[in-house]
CSV table of C-alpha atoms in Angstrom, one decimal:
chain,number,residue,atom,x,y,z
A,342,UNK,CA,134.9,83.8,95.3
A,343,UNK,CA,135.3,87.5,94.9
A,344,UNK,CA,138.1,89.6,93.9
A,345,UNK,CA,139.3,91.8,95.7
A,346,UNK,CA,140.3,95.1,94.0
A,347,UNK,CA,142.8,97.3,95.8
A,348,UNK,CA,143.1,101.1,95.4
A,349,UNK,CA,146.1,100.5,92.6
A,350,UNK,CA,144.3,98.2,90.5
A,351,UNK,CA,141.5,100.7,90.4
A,352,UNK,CA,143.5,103.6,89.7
A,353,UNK,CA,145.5,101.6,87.0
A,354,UNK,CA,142.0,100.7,85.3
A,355,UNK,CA,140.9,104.4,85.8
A,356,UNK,CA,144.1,105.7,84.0
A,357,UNK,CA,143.6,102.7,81.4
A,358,UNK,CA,139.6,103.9,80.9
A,359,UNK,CA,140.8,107.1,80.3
A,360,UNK,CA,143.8,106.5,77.9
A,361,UNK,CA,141.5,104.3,75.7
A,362,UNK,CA,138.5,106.5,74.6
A,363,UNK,CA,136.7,106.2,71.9
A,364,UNK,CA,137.7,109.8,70.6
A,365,UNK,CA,141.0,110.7,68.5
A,366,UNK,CA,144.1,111.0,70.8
A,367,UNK,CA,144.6,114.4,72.7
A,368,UNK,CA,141.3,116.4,71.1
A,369,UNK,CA,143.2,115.4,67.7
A,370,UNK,CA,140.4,114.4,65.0
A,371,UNK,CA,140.8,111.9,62.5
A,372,UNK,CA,141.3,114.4,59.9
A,373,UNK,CA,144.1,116.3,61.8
A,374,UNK,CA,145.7,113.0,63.2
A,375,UNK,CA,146.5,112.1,59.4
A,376,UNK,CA,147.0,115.6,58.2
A,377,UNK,CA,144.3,114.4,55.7
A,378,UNK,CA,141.8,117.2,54.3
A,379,UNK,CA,138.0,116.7,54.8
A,380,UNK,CA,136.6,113.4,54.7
A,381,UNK,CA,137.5,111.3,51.6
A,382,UNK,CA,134.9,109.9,49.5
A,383,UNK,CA,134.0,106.3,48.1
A,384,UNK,CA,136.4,103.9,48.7
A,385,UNK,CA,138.9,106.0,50.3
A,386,UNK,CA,136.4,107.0,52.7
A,387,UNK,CA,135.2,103.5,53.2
A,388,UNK,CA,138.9,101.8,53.9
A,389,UNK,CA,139.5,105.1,56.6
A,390,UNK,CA,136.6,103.8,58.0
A,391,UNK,CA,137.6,100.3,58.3
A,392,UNK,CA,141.1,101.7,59.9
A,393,UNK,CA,139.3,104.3,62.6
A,394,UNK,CA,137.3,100.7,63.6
A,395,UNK,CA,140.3,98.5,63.6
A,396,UNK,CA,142.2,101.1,65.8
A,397,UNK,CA,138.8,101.3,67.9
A,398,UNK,CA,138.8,97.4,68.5
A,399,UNK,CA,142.4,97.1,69.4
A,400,UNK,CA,142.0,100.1,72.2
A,401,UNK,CA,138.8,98.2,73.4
A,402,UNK,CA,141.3,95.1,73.9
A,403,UNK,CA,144.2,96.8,74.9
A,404,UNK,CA,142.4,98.6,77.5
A,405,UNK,CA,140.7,95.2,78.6
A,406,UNK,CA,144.4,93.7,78.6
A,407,UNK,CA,146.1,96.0,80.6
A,408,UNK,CA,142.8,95.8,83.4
A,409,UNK,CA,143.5,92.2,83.6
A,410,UNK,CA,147.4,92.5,84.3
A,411,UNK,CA,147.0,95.0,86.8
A,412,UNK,CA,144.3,92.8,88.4
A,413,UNK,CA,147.1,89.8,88.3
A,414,UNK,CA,149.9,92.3,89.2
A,415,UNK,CA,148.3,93.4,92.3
A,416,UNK,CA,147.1,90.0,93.3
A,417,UNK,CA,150.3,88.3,93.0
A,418,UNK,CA,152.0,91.6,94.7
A,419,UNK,CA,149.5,90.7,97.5
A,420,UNK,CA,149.9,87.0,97.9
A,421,UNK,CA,148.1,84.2,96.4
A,422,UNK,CA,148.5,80.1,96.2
A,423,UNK,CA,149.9,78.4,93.1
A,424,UNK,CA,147.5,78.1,90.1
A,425,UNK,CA,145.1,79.9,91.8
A,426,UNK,CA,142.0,79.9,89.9
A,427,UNK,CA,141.1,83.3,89.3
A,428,UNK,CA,144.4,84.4,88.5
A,429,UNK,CA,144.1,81.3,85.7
A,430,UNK,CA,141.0,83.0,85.0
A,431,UNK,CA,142.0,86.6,84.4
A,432,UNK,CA,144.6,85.4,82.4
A,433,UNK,CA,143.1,83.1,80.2
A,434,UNK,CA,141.2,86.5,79.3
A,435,UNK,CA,144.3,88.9,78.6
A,436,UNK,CA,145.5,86.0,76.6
A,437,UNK,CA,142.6,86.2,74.6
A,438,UNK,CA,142.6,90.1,74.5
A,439,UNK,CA,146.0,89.5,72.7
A,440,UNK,CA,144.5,87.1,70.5
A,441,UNK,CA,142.1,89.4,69.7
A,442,UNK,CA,144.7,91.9,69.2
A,443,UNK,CA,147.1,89.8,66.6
A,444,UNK,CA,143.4,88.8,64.9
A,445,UNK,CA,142.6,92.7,64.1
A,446,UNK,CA,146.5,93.4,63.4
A,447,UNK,CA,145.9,90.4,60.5
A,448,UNK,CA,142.5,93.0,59.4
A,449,UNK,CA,145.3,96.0,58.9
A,450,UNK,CA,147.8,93.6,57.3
A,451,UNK,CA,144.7,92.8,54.4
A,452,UNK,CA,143.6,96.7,54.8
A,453,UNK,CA,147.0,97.5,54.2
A,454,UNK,CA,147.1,95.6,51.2
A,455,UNK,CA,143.7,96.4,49.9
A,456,UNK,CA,144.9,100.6,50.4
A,457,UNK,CA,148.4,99.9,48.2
A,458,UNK,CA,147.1,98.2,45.2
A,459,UNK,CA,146.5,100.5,42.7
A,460,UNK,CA,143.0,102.4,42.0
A,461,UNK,CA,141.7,102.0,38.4
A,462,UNK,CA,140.9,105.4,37.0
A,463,UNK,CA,138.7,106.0,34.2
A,464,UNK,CA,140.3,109.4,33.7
A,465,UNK,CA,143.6,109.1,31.6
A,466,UNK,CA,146.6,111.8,32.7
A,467,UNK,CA,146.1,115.0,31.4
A,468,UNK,CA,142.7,115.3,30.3
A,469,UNK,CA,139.9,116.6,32.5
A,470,UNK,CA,140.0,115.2,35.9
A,471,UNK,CA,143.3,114.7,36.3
A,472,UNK,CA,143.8,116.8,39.5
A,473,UNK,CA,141.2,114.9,41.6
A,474,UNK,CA,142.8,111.3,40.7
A,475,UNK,CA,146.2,112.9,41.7
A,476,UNK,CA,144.4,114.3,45.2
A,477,UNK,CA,143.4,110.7,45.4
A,478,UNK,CA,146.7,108.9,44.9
A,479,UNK,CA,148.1,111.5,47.7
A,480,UNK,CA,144.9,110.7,49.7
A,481,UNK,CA,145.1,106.8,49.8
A,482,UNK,CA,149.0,107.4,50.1
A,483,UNK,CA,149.0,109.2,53.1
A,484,UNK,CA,146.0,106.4,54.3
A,485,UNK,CA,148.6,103.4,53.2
A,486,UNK,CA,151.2,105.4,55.7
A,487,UNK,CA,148.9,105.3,58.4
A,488,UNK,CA,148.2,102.3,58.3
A,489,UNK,CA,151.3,101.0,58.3
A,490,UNK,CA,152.4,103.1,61.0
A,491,UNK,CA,149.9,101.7,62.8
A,492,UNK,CA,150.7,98.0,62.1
A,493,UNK,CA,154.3,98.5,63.4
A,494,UNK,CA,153.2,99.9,66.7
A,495,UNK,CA,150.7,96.8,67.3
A,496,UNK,CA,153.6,95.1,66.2
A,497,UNK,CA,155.8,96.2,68.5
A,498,UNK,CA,152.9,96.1,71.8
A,499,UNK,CA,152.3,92.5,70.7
A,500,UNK,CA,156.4,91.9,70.9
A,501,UNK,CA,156.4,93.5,74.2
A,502,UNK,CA,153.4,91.8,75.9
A,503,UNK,CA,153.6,88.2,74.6
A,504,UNK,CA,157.0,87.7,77.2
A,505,UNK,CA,155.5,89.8,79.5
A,506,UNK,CA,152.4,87.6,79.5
A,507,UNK,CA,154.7,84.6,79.5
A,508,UNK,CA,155.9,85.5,82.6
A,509,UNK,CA,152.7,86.3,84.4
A,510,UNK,CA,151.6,83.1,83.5
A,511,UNK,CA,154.8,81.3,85.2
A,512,UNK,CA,154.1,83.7,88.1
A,513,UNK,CA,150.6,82.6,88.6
A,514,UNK,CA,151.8,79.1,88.4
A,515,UNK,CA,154.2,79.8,91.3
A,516,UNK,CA,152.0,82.4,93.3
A,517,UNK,CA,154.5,85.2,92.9
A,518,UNK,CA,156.0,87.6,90.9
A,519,UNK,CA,159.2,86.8,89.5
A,520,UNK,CA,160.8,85.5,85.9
A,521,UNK,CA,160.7,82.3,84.8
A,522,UNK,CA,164.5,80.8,85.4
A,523,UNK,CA,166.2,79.3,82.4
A,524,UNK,CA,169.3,77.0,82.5
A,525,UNK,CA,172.9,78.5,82.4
């Protein structure tokens, strides 16, 4: 049984497509989006790598996400049956999106972690080499601020979505759009 895709849904995935690239935000870089200087090296450079992939998984499934509630969204705006099947479906997969989601949010929680502890330096303060252990400190500072700016707004798209998700799913059950009713 095919879906059918109405001109909204496909603008809304268009828009969606286009929001989520794989490039930084707005023509930003990753070096201007964190006001970082060039690329850091070793383990710095390794843990900014691990965030730029994180942040690249998560717009992958955010993007998927929002295609599958706009598919539902239209459909039930439409008309549908109760529990209709592909509506279960689609669903069942922006469920898992989230899940996906709160999994990679758990990754930046341990990269978050991992970025705070302190680096061991083998150059004691004040001797030779001082300046570039400082340069790192401020490096993997401004990286543990990112990161946790970036943790509190997954935190905040996961509080929004998991009700909003909730009531999809008691929509589907009914065949329309609405809220699910609560006793009062």
């Amino acid at each position: 049984m095919a879906i059918r895709i109405s001109l909204a849904a496909t603008l809304l995935a268009a828009l969606a497509l286009a929001a989520c690239s794989d490039a930084a935000p707005a023509g930003r870089t990753a070096a201007t989006r964190t006001g970082a200087a060039p690329a850091p090296s070793g383990v710095a450079a390794a843990q900014s790598s691990r965030l730029e992939a994180l942040r690249t998984s998560i717009g992958h499934e955010t993007q998927a996400y929002n295609i599958a509630i706009g598919l539902i969204t239209d459909r039930l705006q439409a008309g549908t049956t109760p529990t209709n099947p592909e509506l279960v479906a689609l669903w069942n997969e922006a469920q898992t999106h989230l899940d996906k989601i709160t999994a990679d949010l758990g990754r930046l929680n341990a990269l978050a972690t991992e970025v705070a502890r302190p680096a061991v330096s083998s150059t004691a303060p004040g001797r030779a080499g001082a300046p570039t252990a400082d340069t790192g400190r401020m490096a993997q500072g401004r990286l543990a601020a990112e990161i946790n700016s970036e943790i509190a707004r997954q935190n905040s798209f996961l509080a929004a979505e998991r009700p909003r998700l909730a009531n999809l799913g008691y929509a589907v059950r009914v065949g329309r759009l609405g809220t699910v009713r609560t006793a009062g």
